[in-house]
mmCIF file of C-alpha atoms in Angstrom:
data_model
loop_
_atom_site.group_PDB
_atom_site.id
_atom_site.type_symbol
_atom_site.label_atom_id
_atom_site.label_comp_id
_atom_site.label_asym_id
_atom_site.label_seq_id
_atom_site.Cartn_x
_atom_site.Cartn_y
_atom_site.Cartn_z
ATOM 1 C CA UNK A 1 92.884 82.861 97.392
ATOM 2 C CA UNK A 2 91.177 85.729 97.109
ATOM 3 C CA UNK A 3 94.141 87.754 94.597
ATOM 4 C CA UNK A 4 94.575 84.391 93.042
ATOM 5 C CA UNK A 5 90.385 84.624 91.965
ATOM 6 C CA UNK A 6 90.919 88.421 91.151
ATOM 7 C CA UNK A 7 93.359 87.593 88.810
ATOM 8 C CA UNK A 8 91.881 84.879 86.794
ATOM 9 C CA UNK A 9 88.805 87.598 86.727
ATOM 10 C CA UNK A 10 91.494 90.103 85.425
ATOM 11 C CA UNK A 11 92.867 87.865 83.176
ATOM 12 C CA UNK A 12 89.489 87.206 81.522
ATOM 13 C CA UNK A 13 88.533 90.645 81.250
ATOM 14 C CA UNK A 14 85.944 90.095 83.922
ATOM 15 C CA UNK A 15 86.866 93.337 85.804
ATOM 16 C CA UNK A 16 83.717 94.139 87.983
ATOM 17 C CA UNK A 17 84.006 90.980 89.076
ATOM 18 C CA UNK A 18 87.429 90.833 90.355
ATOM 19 C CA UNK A 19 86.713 94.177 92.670
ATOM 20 C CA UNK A 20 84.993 92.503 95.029
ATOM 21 C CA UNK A 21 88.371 89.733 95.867
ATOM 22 C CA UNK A 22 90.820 92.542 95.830
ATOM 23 C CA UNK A 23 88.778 94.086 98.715
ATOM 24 C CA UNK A 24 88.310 91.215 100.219
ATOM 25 C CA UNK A 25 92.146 90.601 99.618
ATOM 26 C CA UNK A 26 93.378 93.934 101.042
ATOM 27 C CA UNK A 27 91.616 93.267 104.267
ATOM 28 C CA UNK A 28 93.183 90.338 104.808
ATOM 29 C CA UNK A 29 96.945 91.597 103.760
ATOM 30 C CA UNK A 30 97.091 93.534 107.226
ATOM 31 C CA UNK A 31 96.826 89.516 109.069
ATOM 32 C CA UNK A 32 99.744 88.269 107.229
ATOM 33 C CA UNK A 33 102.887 88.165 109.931
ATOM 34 C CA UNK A 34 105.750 88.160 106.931
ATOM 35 C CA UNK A 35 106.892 91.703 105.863
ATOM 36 C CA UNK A 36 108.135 90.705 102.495
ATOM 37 C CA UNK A 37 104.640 88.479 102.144
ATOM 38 C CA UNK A 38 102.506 91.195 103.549
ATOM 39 C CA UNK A 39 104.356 93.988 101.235
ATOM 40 C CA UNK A 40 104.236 92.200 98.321
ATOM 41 C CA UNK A 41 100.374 91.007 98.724
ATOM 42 C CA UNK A 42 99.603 94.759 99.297
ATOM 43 C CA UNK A 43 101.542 95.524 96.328
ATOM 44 C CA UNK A 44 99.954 92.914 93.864
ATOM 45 C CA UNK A 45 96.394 93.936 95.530
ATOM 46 C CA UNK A 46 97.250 97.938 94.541
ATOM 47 C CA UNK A 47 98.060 97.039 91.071
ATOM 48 C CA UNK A 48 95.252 94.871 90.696
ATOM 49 C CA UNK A 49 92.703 97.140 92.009
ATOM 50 C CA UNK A 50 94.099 99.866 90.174
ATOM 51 C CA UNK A 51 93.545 98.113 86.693
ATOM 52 C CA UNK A 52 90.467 96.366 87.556
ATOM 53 C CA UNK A 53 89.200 100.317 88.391
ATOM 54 C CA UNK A 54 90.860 101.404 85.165
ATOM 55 C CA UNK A 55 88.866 98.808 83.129
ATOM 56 C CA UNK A 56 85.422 99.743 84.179
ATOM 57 C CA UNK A 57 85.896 103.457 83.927
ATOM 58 C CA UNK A 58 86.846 104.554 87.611
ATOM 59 C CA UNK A 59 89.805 106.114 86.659
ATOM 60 C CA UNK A 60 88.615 108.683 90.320
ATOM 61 C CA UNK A 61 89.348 105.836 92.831
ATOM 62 C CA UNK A 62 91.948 103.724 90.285
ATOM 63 C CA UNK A 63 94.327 107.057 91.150
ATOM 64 C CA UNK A 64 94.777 106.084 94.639
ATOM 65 C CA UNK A 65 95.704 102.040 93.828
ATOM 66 C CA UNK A 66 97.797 102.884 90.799
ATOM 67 C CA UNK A 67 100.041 105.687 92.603
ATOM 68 C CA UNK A 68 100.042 103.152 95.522
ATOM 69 C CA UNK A 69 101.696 100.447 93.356
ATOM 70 C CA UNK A 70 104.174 102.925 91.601
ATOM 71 C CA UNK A 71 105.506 104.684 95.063
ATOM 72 C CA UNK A 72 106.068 100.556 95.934
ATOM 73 C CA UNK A 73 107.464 99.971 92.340
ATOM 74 C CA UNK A 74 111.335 100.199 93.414
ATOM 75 C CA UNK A 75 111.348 98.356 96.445
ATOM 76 C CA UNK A 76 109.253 95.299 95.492
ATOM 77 C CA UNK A 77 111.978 94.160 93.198
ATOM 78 C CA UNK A 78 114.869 94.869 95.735
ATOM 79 C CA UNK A 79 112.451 93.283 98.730
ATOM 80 C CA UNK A 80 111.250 90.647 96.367
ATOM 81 C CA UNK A 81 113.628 89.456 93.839
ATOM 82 C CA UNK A 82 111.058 89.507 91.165
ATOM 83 C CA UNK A 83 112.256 90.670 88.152
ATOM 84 C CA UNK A 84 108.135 91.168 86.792
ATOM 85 C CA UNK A 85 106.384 92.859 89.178
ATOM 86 C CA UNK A 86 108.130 96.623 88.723
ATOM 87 C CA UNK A 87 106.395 95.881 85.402
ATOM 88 C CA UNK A 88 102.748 95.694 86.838
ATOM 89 C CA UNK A 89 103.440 98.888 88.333
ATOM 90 C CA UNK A 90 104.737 100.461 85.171
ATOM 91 C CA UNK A 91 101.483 99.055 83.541
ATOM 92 C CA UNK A 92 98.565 99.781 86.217
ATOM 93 C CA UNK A 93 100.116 103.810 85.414
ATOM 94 C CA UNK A 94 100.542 103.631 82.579
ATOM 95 C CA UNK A 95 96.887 102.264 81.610
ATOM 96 C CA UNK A 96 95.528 104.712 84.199
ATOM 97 C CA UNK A 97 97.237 108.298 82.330
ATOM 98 C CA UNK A 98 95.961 106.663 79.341
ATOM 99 C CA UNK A 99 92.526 106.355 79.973
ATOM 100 C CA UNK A 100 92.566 109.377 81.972
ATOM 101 C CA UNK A 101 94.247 111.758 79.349
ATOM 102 C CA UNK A 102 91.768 109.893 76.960
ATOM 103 C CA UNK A 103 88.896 111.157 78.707
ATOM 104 C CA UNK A 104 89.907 114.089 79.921
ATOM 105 C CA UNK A 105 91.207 114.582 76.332
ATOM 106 C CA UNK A 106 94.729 115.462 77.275
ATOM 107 C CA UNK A 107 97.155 114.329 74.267
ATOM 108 C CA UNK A 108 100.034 114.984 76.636
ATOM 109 C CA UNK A 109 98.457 112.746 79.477
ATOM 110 C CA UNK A 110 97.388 110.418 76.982
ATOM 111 C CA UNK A 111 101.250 109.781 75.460
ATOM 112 C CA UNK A 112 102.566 110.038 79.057
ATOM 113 C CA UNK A 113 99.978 106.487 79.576
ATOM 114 C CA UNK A 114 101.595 105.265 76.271
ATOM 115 C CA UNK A 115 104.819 105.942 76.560
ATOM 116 C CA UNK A 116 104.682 103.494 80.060
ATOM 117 C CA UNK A 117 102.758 101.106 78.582
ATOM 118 C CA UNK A 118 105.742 100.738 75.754
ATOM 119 C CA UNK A 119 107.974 100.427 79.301
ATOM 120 C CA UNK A 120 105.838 98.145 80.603
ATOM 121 C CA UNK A 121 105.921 96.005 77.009
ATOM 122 C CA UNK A 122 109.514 96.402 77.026
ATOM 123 C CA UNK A 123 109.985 94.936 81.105
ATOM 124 C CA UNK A 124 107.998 91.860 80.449
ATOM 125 C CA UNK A 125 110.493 91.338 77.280
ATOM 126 C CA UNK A 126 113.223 91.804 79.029
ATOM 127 C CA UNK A 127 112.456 89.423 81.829
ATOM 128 C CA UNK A 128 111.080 86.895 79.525
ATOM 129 C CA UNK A 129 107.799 87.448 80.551
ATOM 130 C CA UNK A 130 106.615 86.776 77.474
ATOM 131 C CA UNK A 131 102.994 85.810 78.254
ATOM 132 C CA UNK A 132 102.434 89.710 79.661
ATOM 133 C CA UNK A 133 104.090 91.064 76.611
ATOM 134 C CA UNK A 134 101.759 88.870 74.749
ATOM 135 C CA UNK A 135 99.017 90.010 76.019
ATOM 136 C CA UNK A 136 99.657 93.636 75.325
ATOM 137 C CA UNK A 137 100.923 93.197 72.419
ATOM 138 C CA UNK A 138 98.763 90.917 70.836
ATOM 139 C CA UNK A 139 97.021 91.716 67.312
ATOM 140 C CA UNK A 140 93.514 91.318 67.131
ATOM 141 C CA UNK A 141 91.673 89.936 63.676
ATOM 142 C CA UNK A 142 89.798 93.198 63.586
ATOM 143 C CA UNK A 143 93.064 95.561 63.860
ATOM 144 C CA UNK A 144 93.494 96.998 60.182
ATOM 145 C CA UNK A 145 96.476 98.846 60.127
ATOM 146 C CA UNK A 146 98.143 95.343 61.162
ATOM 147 C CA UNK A 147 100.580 96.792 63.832
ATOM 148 C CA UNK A 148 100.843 94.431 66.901
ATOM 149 C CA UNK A 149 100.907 97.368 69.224
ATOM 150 C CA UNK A 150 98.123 96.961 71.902
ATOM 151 C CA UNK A 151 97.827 100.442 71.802
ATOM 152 C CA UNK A 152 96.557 99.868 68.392
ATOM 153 C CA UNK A 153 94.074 97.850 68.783
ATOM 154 C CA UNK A 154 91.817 100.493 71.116
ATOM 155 C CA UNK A 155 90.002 102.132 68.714
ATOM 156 C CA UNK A 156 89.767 105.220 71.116
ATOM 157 C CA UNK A 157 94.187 105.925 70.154
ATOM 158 C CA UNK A 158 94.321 105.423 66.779
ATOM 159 C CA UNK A 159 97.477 104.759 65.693
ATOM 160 C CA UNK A 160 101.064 104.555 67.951
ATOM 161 C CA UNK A 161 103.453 105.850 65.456
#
């Protein structure tokens, strides 16, 4: 209950908020008896925390969640069976080297974020996930150089191309 309430915070770009359920949610992974249940919970709760850190500017403590979630990246799929959650990985990373090459002003960190955010894009298409490629990849009214890149759309990366 707790991820599922993290999420819809997530989802509604109510960060802060969701920190306190993923916590909550982590403590309560260790209690589950299921490996595959209690792998994948820890996996969706690393991801999670990583980009709910990443949104509010903790990029410090989102390092340990997001490498957490990428070391797990290859054997959720082959543990789980589900073809979208290697993507989460690939974007909890790659939104954390963004943001951290960003403001450590690191061009080379910076594209290394991009370039697995453009995986990430590219994951969620190729599963069919097309309400997470949505989502990064939708335009917003305000974007003027009308590319549907999310990357785009932060005014902090100027242009993808």
């Amino acid at each position: 209950a707790h991820r599922g309430l993290a999420q819809a915070y997530l989802m509604l770009d109510m960060a802060a908020l969701a920190i306190d359920h993923l916590e909550r949610a982590s403590v309560l992974v260790g209690g589950i008896d299921r490996e595959v249940t209690r792998k994948r919970a820890q996996f969706e709760c690393d991801v999670m925390t990583g980009l709910a850190l990443v949104s509010i500017g903790r990029l410090n403590d989102a390092d340990k969640y997001v490498r957490a979630a990428a070391k797990q990246r290859d054997d959720i799929l082959t543990l789980t069976g589900d073809a979208w959650l290697p993507g989460l990985a690939d974007l909890a990373l790659g939104s954390f080297h963004t943001m951290k090459g960003f403001s450590s002003r690191s061009q080379e960190r910076t594209e290394k974020g991009i370039t697995m955010l453009r995986a990430a894009v590219r994951h969620f298409d190729t599963a069919r996930l097309e309400i997470l490629s949505y989502r990064l990849s939708d335009p917003a009214p305000a974007n003027p150089s009308g590319c549907a890149c999310a990357l785009c759309l932060l005014p902090a990366f100027g242009r993808c191309d």
